[in-house]
Structures are given as structure tokens and as C-alpha cells.
Amino acid sequence: FRSQAGPWSILSATELEQVEQALVDSLGRAPGPITPSSSFAAAGDTYETITVRLPSAQQRQIAAVLMRSLGDAMEALAPLQVSLMFIAAASTALAMVLAIVVAGRLTKPVSKLAQFAHRVANGDYDAHITVHQSDEIGDLADSFNAMTDGLRERDRKSTRLNSSHSS
């Protein structure tokens, strides 16, 4: 409490004496009316406060101040922080495994298609590719097979035409 504009006094407290004095100093430095929440440093820690004005019939300002050490509050969160770090690490590991699996599912059929294209480019029109996928990669494999069938048929017709012209 304080009388008019006089210094603040503590009627009752549950914190250390050096913290009480820092609180009184902090309230005394505040110009004008007290603020509902603030912070101050004392005993090597920072304290957050919530201040509530209480009605008074006398010419005094009375306020209830609740305060808590930020260090104590953060200490209570330490197990949560460890759990969150573990969850983040596990999530990252799982994402990496899934990325490797998905990449493998994409690169293996594409590599197979590339090998097939090299065989066809070297004249192996009897080559056939089988990809067990019903997505764009599967459609591409079907298109490669249809193209190879067309090339094989065209090569057969060309061979027949050449043999009939030479006879």
C-alpha cells in the first residue's frame, strides 16, 4: 500500500527479502498509476508481476501484486522442452525415411525406363518393359511399349520392302 503519493510498503509477502525490496523499488519507479502487469529484475532473476488495485476507504492506494520468477516458470517447462526436442528429432528421422522410400519408388522405374530406351535406341525392338504402377510412370512405360511395337512393325515392313526390291 501507499499513502497518497508516498512510498510503497509491503504488508505481507511470501518471497525473499531482496526480491521484496526490488518490487517496492519497481513500483516506486512507475510514474503515475500502477500498471496491471510488468516485470523487474532481482536476485539474478526476472520476475513477472500482475497487479490488481483493491478498493480502500482511506486515502491509501492498496494493490495486490502476484509475482513469479521467470526462471522457476521456465524450469517447470524443461521436461516439455526435452519431449518436444525428441518429437522433433523423431519427426525429422521419419520424414527422411519417407523421403528415401518415395525417392526410391520414383527413381527405380525411371531408371528402368532409361535402360529400356537405350536398348531400343540400339535397335532392340523386341524389348518390352514392365512397370507395376498405375500412375504417370506406368502410363509412360505403356507408351514406351506401344512405341517399340510401332518401331518393330515399321522395321519389319521396311525389311520386307527392301527384300522385295532386291529380288
Short mmCIF file of C-alpha atoms in Angstrom, two decimals:
data_model
loop_
_atom_site.label_atom_id
_atom_site.label_comp_id
_atom_site.label_asym_id
_atom_site.label_seq_id
_atom_site.Cartn_x
_atom_site.Cartn_y
_atom_site.Cartn_z
CA PHE A 1 0.00 0.00 0.00
CA ARG A 2 0.99 3.64 -0.14
CA SER A 3 -0.44 6.83 1.26
CA GLN A 4 -1.24 9.41 -1.41
CA ALA A 5 1.98 9.72 -3.43
CA GLY A 6 4.26 8.35 -0.72
CA PRO A 7 6.48 5.27 -0.99
CA TRP A 8 5.05 1.81 -1.33
CA SER A 9 5.11 -0.53 1.69
CA ILE A 10 4.61 -4.28 1.79
CA LEU A 11 2.06 -5.59 4.29
CA SER A 12 2.55 -9.28 3.59
CA ALA A 13 4.84 -11.26 1.29
CA THR A 14 5.97 -14.80 0.61
CA GLU A 15 9.16 -14.09 -1.39
CA LEU A 16 12.74 -13.38 -0.35
CA GLU A 17 13.50 -10.07 1.30
CA GLN A 18 15.81 -8.87 -1.51
CA VAL A 19 13.03 -9.53 -4.03
CA GLU A 20 10.51 -7.64 -1.89
CA GLN A 21 12.71 -4.55 -1.90
CA ALA A 22 13.20 -4.79 -5.67
CA LEU A 23 9.41 -4.97 -6.07
CA VAL A 24 8.92 -1.87 -3.89
CA ASP A 25 11.62 -0.09 -5.91
CA SER A 26 9.96 -1.15 -9.16
CA LEU A 27 6.54 0.10 -8.01
CA GLY A 28 8.09 3.34 -6.77
CA ARG A 29 9.76 4.00 -10.15
CA ALA A 30 6.49 3.64 -12.03
CA PRO A 31 5.19 7.11 -12.86
CA GLY A 32 1.50 7.68 -12.21
CA PRO A 33 -0.85 4.77 -11.54
CA ILE A 34 0.48 1.25 -11.30
CA THR A 35 0.27 -0.94 -14.40
CA PRO A 36 -1.65 -4.25 -14.43
CA SER A 37 1.42 -6.25 -15.46
CA SER A 38 5.14 -5.60 -15.51
CA SER A 39 8.49 -7.19 -14.82
CA PHE A 40 11.53 -6.42 -12.73
CA ALA A 41 14.93 -7.96 -12.03
CA ALA A 42 16.06 -9.10 -8.60
CA ALA A 43 18.35 -11.73 -7.09
CA GLY A 44 19.72 -12.70 -10.51
CA ASP A 45 16.29 -13.46 -11.98
CA THR A 46 13.46 -11.68 -13.76
CA TYR A 47 10.04 -11.59 -12.15
CA GLU A 48 6.73 -11.05 -13.92
CA THR A 49 4.00 -9.35 -11.91
CA ILE A 50 0.26 -8.95 -12.12
CA THR A 51 -1.08 -6.09 -10.06
CA VAL A 52 -4.71 -5.60 -9.00
CA ARG A 53 -5.92 -2.45 -7.28
CA LEU A 54 -8.03 -3.06 -4.23
CA PRO A 55 -10.70 -0.64 -3.00
CA SER A 56 -9.77 1.44 0.01
CA ALA A 57 -11.93 3.74 2.15
CA GLN A 58 -8.87 5.63 3.36
CA GLN A 59 -6.55 7.90 1.44
CA ARG A 60 -4.32 4.98 0.51
CA GLN A 61 -3.64 3.08 -2.65
CA ILE A 62 -3.78 -0.63 -1.98
CA ALA A 63 -2.72 -3.22 -4.53
CA ALA A 64 -2.30 -6.97 -4.55
CA VAL A 65 0.77 -8.00 -6.52
CA LEU A 66 1.22 -11.57 -7.71
CA MET A 67 4.67 -12.36 -9.00
CA ARG A 68 6.54 -15.34 -10.32
CA SER A 69 10.14 -15.93 -11.20
CA LEU A 70 10.61 -16.49 -14.92
CA GLY A 71 13.45 -18.87 -14.07
CA ASP A 72 11.10 -21.02 -11.98
CA ALA A 73 8.46 -20.93 -14.71
CA MET A 74 10.97 -21.96 -17.38
CA GLU A 75 12.36 -24.70 -15.14
CA ALA A 76 8.90 -26.23 -14.94
CA LEU A 77 8.83 -26.32 -18.77
CA ALA A 78 12.19 -28.13 -19.10
CA PRO A 79 10.64 -31.65 -19.33
CA LEU A 80 8.26 -30.38 -22.02
CA GLN A 81 11.18 -28.89 -23.94
CA VAL A 82 13.01 -32.24 -23.86
CA SER A 83 9.86 -34.02 -25.06
CA LEU A 84 9.39 -31.52 -27.88
CA MET A 85 13.01 -31.93 -28.95
CA PHE A 86 12.58 -35.72 -29.00
CA ILE A 87 9.38 -35.41 -31.04
CA ALA A 88 11.09 -33.04 -33.48
CA ALA A 89 14.05 -35.40 -33.90
CA ALA A 90 11.76 -38.42 -34.39
CA SER A 91 9.63 -36.48 -36.89
CA THR A 92 12.72 -35.44 -38.83
CA ALA A 93 14.01 -39.02 -38.92
CA LEU A 94 10.61 -40.31 -40.07
CA ALA A 95 10.42 -37.63 -42.77
CA MET A 96 13.88 -38.61 -44.01
CA VAL A 97 12.95 -42.30 -44.18
CA LEU A 98 9.74 -41.49 -46.04
CA ALA A 99 11.65 -39.23 -48.45
CA ILE A 100 14.11 -42.05 -49.20
CA VAL A 101 11.27 -44.53 -49.77
CA VAL A 102 9.37 -42.13 -52.05
CA ALA A 103 12.55 -41.23 -53.96
CA GLY A 104 13.29 -44.93 -54.44
CA ARG A 105 9.80 -45.58 -55.73
CA LEU A 106 10.29 -42.81 -58.29
CA THR A 107 13.89 -43.35 -59.37
CA LYS A 108 13.79 -47.15 -59.79
CA PRO A 109 11.08 -47.16 -62.51
CA VAL A 110 12.59 -44.08 -64.21
CA SER A 111 15.99 -45.81 -64.27
CA LYS A 112 14.30 -48.90 -65.71
CA LEU A 113 12.69 -46.74 -68.42
CA ALA A 114 16.07 -45.15 -69.24
CA GLN A 115 17.68 -48.60 -69.67
CA PHE A 116 14.77 -49.66 -71.88
CA ALA A 117 15.17 -46.53 -74.03
CA HIS A 118 18.89 -47.30 -74.52
CA ARG A 119 18.07 -50.85 -75.66
CA VAL A 120 15.52 -49.53 -78.18
CA ALA A 121 17.95 -46.84 -79.36
CA ASN A 122 20.48 -49.65 -80.05
CA GLY A 123 17.93 -51.42 -82.25
CA ASP A 124 16.43 -53.94 -79.83
CA TYR A 125 12.79 -53.55 -80.90
CA ASP A 126 11.80 -56.80 -79.18
CA ALA A 127 12.46 -55.21 -75.80
CA HIS A 128 9.47 -54.86 -73.50
CA ILE A 129 9.24 -53.05 -70.18
CA THR A 130 7.03 -53.95 -67.25
CA VAL A 131 6.37 -51.36 -64.58
CA HIS A 132 3.79 -52.23 -61.93
CA GLN A 133 2.49 -48.74 -61.34
CA SER A 134 -0.81 -47.17 -62.31
CA ASP A 135 0.41 -43.59 -62.32
CA GLU A 136 2.24 -41.40 -64.82
CA ILE A 137 5.29 -43.68 -64.73
CA GLY A 138 3.07 -46.67 -65.61
CA ASP A 139 1.48 -44.66 -68.44
CA LEU A 140 4.93 -43.72 -69.72
CA ALA A 141 6.02 -47.40 -69.68
CA ASP A 142 2.89 -48.35 -71.65
CA SER A 143 3.67 -45.58 -74.16
CA PHE A 144 7.26 -46.83 -74.50
CA ASN A 145 5.96 -50.36 -75.18
CA ALA A 146 3.49 -49.06 -77.79
CA MET A 147 6.27 -47.02 -79.42
CA THR A 148 8.55 -50.08 -79.50
CA ASP A 149 5.76 -52.18 -81.02
CA GLY A 150 5.29 -49.49 -83.70
CA LEU A 151 9.04 -49.34 -84.40
CA ARG A 152 9.24 -53.13 -84.60
CA GLU A 153 6.31 -53.25 -87.08
CA ARG A 154 7.80 -50.42 -89.18
CA ASP A 155 11.19 -52.18 -89.17
CA ARG A 156 9.52 -55.43 -90.30
CA LYS A 157 7.71 -53.65 -93.16
CA SER A 158 10.92 -51.88 -94.18
CA THR A 159 12.81 -55.19 -94.18
CA ARG A 160 10.07 -56.79 -96.36
CA LEU A 161 10.11 -53.87 -98.79
CA ASN A 162 13.90 -53.99 -99.07
CA SER A 163 13.88 -57.76 -99.65
CA SER A 164 11.16 -57.48 -102.34
CA HIS A 165 13.07 -54.69 -104.16
CA SER A 166 16.33 -56.64 -104.13
CA SER A 167 14.73 -59.79 -105.59
#
